[in-house]
CSV table of C-alpha atoms and ligand atoms in Angstrom, one decimal:
chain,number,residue,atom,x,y,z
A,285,UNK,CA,155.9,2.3,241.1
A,286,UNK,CA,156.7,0.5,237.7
A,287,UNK,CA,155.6,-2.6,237.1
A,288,UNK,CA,156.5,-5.4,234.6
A,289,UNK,CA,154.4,-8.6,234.7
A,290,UNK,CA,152.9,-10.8,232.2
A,291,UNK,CA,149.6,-13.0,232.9
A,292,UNK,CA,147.5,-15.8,231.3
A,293,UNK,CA,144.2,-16.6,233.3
A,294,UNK,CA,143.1,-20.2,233.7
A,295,UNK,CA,140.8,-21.6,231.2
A,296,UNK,CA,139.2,-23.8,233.5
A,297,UNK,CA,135.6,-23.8,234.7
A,298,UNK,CA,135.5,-23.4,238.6
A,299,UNK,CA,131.7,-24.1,240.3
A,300,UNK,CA,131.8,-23.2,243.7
A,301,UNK,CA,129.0,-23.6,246.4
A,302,UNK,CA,127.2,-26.1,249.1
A,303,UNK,CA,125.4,-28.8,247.8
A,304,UNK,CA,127.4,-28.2,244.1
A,305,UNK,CA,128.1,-31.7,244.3
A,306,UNK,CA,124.4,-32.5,242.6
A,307,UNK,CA,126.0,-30.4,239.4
A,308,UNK,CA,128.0,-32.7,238.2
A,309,UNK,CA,126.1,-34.3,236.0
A,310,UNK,CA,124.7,-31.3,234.4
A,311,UNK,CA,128.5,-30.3,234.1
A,312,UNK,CA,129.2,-33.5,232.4
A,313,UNK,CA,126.2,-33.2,229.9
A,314,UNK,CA,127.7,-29.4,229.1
A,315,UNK,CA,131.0,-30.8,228.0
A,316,UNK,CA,129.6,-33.1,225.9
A,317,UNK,CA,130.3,-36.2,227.3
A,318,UNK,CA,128.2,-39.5,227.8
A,319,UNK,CA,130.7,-41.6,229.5
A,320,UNK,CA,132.2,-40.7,232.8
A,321,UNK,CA,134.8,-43.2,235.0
A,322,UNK,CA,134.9,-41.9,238.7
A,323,UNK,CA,137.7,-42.2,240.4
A,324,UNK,CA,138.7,-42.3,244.1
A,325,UNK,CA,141.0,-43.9,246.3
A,326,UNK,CA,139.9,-47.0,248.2
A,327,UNK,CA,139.0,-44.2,251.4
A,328,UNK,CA,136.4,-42.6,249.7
A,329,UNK,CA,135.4,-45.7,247.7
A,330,UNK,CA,131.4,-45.6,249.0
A,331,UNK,CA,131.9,-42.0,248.2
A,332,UNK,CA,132.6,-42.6,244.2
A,333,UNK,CA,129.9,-45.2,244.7
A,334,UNK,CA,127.4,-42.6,245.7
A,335,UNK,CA,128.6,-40.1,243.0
A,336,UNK,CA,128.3,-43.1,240.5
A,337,UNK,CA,124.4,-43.7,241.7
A,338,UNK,CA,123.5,-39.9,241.7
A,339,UNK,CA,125.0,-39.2,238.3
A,340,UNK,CA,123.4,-42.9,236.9
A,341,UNK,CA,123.7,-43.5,233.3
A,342,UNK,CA,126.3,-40.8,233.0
A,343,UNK,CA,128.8,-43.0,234.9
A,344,UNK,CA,131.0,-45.9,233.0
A,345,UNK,CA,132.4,-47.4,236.0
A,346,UNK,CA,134.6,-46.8,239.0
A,347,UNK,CA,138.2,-47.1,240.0
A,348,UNK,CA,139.1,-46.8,243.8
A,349,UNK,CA,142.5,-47.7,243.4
A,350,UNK,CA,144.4,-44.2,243.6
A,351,UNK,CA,147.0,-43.7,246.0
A,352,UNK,CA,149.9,-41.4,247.0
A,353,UNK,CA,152.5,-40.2,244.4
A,354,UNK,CA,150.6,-41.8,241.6
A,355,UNK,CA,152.1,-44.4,240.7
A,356,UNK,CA,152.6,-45.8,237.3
A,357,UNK,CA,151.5,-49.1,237.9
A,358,UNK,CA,148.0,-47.5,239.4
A,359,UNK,CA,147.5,-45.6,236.2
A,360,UNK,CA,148.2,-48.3,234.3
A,361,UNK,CA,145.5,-50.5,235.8
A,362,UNK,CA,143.2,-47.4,235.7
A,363,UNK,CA,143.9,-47.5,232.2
A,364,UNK,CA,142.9,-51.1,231.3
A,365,UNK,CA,139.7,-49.5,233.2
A,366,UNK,CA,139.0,-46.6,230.6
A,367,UNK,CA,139.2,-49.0,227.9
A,368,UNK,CA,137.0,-51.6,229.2
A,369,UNK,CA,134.6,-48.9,229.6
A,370,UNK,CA,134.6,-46.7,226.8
A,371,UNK,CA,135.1,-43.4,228.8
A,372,UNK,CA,134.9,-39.9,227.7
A,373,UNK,CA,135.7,-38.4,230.5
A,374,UNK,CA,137.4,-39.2,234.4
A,375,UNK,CA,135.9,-37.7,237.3
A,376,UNK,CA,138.4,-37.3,240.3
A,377,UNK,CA,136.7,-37.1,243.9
A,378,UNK,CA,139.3,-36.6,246.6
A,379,UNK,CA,142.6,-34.7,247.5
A,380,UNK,CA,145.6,-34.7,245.7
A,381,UNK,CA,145.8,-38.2,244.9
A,382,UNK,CA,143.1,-38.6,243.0
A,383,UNK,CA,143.4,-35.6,241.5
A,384,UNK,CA,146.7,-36.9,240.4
A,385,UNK,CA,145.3,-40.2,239.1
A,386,UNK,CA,143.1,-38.2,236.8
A,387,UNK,CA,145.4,-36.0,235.6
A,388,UNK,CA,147.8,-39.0,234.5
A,389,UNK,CA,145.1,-40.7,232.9
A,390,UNK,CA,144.1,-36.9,231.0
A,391,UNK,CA,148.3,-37.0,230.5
A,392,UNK,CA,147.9,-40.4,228.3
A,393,UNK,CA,144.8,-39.8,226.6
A,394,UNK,CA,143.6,-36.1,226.9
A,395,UNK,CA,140.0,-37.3,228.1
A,396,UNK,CA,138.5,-34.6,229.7
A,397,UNK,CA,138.6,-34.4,233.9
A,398,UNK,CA,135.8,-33.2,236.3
A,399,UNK,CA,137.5,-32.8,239.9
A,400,UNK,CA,135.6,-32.5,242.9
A,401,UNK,CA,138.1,-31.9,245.5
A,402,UNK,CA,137.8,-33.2,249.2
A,403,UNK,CA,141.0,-31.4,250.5
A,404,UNK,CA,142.4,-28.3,250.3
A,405,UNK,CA,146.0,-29.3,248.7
A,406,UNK,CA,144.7,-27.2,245.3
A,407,UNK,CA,146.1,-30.4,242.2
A,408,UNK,CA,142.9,-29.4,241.1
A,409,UNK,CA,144.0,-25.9,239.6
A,410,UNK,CA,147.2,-26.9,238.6
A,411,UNK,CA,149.2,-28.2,235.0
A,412,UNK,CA,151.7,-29.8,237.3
A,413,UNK,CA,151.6,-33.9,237.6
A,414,UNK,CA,153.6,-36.3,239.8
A,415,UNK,CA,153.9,-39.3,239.0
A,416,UNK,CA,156.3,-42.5,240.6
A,417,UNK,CA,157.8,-45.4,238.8
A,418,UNK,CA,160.2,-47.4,240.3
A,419,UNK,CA,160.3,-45.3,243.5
A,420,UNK,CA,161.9,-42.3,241.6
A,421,UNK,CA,159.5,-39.3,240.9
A,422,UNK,CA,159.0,-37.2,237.8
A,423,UNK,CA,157.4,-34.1,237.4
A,424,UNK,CA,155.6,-32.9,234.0
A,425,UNK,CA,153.9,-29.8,233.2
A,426,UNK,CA,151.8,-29.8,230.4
A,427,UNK,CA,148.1,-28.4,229.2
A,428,UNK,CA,146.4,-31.3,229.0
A,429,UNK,CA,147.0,-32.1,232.5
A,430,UNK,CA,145.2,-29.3,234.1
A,431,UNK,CA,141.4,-30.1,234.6
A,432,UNK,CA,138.9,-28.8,232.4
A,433,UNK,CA,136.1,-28.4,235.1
A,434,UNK,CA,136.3,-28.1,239.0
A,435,UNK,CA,133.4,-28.2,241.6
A,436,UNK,CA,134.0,-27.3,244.7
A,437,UNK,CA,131.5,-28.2,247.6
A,438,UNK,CA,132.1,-27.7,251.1
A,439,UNK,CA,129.7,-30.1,252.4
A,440,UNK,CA,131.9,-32.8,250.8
A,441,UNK,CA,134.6,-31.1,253.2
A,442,UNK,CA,132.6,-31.2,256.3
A,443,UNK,CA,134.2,-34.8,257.3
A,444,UNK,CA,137.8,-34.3,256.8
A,445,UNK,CA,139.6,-35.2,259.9
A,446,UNK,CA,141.0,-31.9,262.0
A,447,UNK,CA,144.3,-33.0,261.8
A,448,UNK,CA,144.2,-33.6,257.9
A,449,UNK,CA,142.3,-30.4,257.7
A,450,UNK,CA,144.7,-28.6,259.4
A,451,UNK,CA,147.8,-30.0,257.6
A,452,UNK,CA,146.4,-29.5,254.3
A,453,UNK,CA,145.2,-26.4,254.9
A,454,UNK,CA,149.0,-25.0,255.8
A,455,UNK,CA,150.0,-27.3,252.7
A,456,UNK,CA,147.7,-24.8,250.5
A,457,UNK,CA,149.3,-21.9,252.2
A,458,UNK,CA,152.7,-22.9,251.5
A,459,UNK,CA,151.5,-22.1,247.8
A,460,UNK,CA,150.1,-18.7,248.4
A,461,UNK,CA,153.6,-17.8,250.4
A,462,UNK,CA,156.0,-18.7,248.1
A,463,UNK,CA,153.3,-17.3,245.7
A,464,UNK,CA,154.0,-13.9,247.0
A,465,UNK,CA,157.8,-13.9,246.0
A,466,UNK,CA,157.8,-16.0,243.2
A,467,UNK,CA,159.8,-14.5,240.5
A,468,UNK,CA,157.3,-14.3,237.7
A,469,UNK,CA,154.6,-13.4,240.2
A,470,UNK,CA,151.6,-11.0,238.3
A,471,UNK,CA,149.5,-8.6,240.2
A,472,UNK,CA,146.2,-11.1,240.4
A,473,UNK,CA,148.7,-13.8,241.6
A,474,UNK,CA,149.7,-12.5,244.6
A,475,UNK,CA,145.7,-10.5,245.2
A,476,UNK,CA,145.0,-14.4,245.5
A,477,UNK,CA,147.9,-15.9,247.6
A,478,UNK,CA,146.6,-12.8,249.8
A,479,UNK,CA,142.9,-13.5,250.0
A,480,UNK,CA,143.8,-17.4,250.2
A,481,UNK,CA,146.3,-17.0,253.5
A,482,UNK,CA,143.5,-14.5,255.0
A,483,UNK,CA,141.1,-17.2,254.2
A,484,UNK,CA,142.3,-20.0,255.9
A,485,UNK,CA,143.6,-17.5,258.8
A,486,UNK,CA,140.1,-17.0,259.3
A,487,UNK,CA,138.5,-20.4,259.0
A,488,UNK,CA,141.0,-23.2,260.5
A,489,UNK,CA,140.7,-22.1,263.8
A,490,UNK,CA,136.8,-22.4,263.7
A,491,UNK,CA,137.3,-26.2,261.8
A,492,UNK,CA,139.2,-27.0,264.6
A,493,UNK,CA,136.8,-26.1,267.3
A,494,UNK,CA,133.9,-27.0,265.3
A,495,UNK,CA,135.1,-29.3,262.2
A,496,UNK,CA,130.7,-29.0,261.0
A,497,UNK,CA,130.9,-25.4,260.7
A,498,UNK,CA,129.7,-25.0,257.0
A,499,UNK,CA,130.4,-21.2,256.5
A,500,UNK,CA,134.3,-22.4,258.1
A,501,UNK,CA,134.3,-25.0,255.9
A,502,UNK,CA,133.6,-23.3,252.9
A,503,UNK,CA,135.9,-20.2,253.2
A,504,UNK,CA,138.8,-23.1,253.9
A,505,UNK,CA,137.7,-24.1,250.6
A,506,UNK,CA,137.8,-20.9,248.9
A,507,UNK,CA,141.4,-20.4,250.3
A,508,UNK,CA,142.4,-23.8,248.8
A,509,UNK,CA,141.0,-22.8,245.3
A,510,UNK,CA,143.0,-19.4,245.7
A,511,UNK,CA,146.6,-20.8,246.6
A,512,UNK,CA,146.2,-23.7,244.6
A,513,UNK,CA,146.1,-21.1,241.5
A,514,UNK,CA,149.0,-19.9,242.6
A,515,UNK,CA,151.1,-22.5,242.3
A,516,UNK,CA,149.1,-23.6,239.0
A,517,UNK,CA,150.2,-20.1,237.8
A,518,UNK,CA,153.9,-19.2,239.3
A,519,UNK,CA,157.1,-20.8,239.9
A,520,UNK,CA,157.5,-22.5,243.5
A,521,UNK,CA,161.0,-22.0,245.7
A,522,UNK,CA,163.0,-22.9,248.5
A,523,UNK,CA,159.9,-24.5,250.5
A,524,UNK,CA,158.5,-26.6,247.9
A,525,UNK,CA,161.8,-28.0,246.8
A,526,UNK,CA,162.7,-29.0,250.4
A,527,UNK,CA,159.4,-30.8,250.5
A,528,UNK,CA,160.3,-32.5,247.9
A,529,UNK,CA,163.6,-33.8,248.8
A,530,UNK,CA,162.1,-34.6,252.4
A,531,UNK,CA,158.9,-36.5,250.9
A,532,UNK,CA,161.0,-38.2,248.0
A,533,UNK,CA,164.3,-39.3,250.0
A,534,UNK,CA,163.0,-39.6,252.9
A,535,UNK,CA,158.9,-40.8,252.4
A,536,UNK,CA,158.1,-37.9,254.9
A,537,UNK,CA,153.9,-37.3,254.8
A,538,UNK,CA,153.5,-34.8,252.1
A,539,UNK,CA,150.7,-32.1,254.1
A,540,UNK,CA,152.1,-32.8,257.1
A,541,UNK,CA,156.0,-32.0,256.1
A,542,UNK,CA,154.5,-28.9,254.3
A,543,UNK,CA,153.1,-27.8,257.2
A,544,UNK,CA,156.2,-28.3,259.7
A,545,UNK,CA,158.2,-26.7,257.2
A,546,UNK,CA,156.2,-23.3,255.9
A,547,UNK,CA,156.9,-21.1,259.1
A,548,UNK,CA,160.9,-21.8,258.7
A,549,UNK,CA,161.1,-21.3,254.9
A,550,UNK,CA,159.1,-18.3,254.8
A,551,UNK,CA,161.4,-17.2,258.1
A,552,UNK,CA,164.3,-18.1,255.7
A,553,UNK,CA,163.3,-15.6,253.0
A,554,UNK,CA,161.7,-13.1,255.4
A,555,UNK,CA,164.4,-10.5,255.0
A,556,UNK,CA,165.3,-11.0,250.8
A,557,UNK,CA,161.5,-10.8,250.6
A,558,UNK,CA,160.1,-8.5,253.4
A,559,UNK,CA,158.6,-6.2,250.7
A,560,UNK,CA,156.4,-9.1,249.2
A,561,UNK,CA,156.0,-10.6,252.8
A,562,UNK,CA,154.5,-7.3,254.3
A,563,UNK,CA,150.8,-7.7,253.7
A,564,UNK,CA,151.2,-11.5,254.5
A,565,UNK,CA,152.9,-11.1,257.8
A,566,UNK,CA,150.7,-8.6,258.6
A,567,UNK,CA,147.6,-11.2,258.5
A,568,UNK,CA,149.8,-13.6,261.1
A,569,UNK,CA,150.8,-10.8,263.6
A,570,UNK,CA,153.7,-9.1,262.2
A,571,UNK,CA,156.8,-11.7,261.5
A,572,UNK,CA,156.0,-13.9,259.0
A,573,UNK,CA,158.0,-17.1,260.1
A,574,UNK,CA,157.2,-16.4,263.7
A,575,UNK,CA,153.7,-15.6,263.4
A,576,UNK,CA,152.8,-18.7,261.0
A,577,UNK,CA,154.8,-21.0,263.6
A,578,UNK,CA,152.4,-19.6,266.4
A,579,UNK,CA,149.6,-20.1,264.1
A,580,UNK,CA,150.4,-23.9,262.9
A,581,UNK,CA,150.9,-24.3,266.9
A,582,UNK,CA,147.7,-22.7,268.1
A,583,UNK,CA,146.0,-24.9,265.5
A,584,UNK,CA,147.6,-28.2,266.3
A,585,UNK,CA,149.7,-28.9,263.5
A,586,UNK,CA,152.8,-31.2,263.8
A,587,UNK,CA,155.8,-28.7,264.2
A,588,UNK,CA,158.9,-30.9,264.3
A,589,UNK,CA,160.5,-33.3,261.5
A,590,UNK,CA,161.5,-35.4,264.5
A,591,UNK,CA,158.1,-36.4,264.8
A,592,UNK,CA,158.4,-38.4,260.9
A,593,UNK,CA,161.3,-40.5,262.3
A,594,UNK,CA,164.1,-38.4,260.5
A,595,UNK,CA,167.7,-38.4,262.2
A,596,UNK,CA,170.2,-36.0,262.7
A,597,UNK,CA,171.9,-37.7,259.9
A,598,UNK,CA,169.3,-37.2,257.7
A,599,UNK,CA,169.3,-33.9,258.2
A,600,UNK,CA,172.5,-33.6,256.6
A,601,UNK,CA,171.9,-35.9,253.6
A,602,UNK,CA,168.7,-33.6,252.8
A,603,UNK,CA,170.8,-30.3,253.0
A,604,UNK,CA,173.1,-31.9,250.3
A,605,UNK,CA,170.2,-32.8,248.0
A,606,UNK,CA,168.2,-29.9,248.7
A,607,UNK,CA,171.5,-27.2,247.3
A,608,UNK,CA,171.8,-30.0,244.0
A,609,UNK,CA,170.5,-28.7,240.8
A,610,UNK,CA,170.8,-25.0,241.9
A,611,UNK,CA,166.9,-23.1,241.3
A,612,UNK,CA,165.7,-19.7,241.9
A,613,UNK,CA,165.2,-18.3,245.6
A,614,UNK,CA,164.9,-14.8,247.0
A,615,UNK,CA,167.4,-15.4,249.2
A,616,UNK,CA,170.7,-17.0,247.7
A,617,UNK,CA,170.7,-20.8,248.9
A,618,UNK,CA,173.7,-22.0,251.0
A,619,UNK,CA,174.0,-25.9,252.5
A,620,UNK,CA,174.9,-24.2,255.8
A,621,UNK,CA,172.3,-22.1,255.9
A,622,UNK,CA,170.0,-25.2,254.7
A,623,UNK,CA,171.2,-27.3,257.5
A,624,UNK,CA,170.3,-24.4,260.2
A,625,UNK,CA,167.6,-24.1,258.4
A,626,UNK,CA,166.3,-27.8,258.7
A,627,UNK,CA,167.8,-28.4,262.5
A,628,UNK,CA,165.4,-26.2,263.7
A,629,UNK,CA,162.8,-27.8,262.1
A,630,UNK,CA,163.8,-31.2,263.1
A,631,UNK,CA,163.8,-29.7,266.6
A,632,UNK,CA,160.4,-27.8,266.3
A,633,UNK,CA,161.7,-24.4,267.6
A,634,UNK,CA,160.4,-21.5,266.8
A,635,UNK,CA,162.1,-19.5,263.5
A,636,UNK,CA,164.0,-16.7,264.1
A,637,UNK,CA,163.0,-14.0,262.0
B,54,LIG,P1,145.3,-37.5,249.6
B,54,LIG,O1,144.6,-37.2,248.3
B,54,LIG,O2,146.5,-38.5,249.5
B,54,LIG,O3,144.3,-37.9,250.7
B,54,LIG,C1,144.8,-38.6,251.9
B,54,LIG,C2,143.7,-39.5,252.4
B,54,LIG,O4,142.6,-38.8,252.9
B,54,LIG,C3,143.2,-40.5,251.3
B,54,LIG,O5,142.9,-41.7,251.9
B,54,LIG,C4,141.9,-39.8,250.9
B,54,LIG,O6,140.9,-40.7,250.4
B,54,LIG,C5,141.4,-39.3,252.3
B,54,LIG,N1,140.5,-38.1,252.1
B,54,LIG,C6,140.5,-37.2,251.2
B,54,LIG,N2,139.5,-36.3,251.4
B,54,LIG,C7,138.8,-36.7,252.5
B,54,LIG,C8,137.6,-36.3,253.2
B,54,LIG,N3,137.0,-35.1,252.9
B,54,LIG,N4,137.2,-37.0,254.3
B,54,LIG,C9,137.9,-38.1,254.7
B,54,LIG,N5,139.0,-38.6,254.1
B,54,LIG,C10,139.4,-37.9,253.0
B,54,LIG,O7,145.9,-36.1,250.2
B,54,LIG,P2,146.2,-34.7,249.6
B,54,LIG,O8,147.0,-34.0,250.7
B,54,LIG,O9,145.0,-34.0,249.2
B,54,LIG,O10,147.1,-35.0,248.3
B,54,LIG,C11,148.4,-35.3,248.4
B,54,LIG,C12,149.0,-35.7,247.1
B,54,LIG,O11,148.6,-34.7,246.1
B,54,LIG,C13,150.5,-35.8,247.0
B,54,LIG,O12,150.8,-36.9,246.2
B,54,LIG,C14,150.9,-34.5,246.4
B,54,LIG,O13,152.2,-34.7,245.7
B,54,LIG,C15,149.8,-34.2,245.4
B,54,LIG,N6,149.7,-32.8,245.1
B,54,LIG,C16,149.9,-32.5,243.8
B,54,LIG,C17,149.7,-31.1,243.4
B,54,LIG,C18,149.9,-30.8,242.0
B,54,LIG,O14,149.7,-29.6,241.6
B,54,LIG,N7,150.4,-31.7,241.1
B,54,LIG,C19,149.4,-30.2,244.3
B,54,LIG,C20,149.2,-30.5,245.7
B,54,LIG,C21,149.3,-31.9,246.0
């Protein structure tokens, strides 16, 4: 087989383990800083409060202000908080939003971030920021954005709702899949959208029976560290930009629409992509769309766009958006096809691949 790739390995420091939470100030001490602001939304506000007290002189301050979509307005009072305070670093405790917070505030001001993630959407991993202003979203790329150091600790996972756990964990998924046939996909790319899917295959049908299950917990974890690599690493397709057209036209849940749409994007690219897919749809029973739509179902995810207050009418205004600005795809993109496409979904059938 020949093979023509080319690969750049993250420079970022991933700690990985239960109880790896107690590292972080160790961590901050190793990259030199004296400063650090945590950051949090207001959720998980006793949580930074907590970090704060364990890490004690270490920590500047605290901002529990992050929110969906980062907006600027957020990071601009964040902002007025780093300069009160004189900080030389940001760490970000939480899912994606927080994650985001820190990256804009790295973005601005290249102060070095410390993430310890509470979800499994993967920001963490990735050079990629989103940020809001005036309703209208923007998306930058850039190598100050990805974070410098990552811990990763289960037990902080332990008390993440089912249903979030679930969503976000077929969010992270969504990477890995569209991972597998990305276009500038490299050989350790897709050996980690693999071992990611298989991971969280394997452990979000124990969360759900038994959300305390540590070892569970922990491999859900290690799948959200793999796929969110891959999308900090390759280009995303069809499923992502639909995601985004729902989410930003249409304020659909982020996780949540990931997860009702995987099963019928990868379904949609099944056949363009069935040697890439193999391996994958081998891990959910055979057919790829299929099998991940019984999956998401047998774990309780939400499986219809209906269910997020979207029309029929909608559906149609999203198919338009979703075929502007043409982008890459294994299978060519058609509005027809699109509008198929997102009927189903909006129906919650099962793909047909
Ligand atoms: P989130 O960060 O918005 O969290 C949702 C809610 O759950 C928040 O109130 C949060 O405080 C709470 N929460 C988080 N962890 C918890 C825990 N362990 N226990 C209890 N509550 C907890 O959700 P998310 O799905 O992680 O992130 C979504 C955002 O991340 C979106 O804005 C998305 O665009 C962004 N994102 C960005 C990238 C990227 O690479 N730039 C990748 C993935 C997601």
């Amino acid at each position: 087989m020949s093979r023509e790739f080319s690969y750049a390995g993250s420079p970022a420091q991933i700690v990985f383990g239960a109880g790896s939470r107690s590292k972080v100030a160790e961590w901050v001490v190793k990259a030199g800083c004296k400063r650090a602001l945590v950051l949090s939304t207001p959720h998980q506000k006793s949580d930074a409060e907590a970090l704060a007290r364990e890490i004690g002189s270490l920590a500047c301050g605290i901002f529990t202000g992050a929110t969906m979509h980062t907006p600027v307005e957020v990071t601009e009072a964040a902002m007025t908080v780093v300069t009160e305070t004189g900080a030389d670093c940001v760490i970000s405790l939480g899912g994606g939003s927080t994650t985001g917070l820190g990256k804009a505030i790295a973005y601005r001001t290249d102060l070095l971030q410390i993430v310890v993630p509470t979800t499994y959407a993967g920001s963490e991993v990735t050079p990629i920021l989103g940020q809001t202003e005036g309703g209208r979203k923007t998306t930058v790329r850039d190598a100050k954005i990805l974070p410098e150091i990552v811990i990763y600790d289960p037990a902080l996972t332990l008390g993440l709702p089912v249903a979030m756990s679930v969503t976000s964990g077929l969010n992270a998924m969504a990477h890995a899949v569209e991972g597998l046939y990305a276009r500038d996909r490299n050989p350790i790319s897709s050996l980690m959208a693999l071992e990611g899917l298989r991971a969280f295959a394997r452990s979000l049908p124990v969360i759900v029976n038994d959300p305390q299950n540590a070892d569970a917990r922990g491999d859900a974890l290690y799948g959200a560290w793999l796929c969110g690599s891959v999308l900090g690493t390759v280009g995303m397709a069809l499923h992502h930009k639909i995601c985004h057209t729902l989410g930003g036209s249409f304020d659909t849940p982020h996780a949540e629409t990931h997860a009702v749409m995987l099963p019928h994007t990868a379904a949609f690219n099944a056949a363009a992509a069935a040697p890439e897919l193999t391996e994958a749809a081998a891990v959910f029973g055979g057919s790829i769309g299929g099998g991940l739509w019984d999956f998401a179902k047998a774990i309780g995810a939400p499986l219809s766009l209906k269910e997020f207050g979207l029309s029929e009418a909608d559906l149609d205004h999203a198919a338009s958006i979703a075929v502007e600005n043409p982008y890459w795809n294994p299978r060519p993109i058609d509005r027809d096809a699109i509008r198929l496409l997102l009927q189903d979904a909006w129906e919650g059938r099962r793909p047909r691949d």
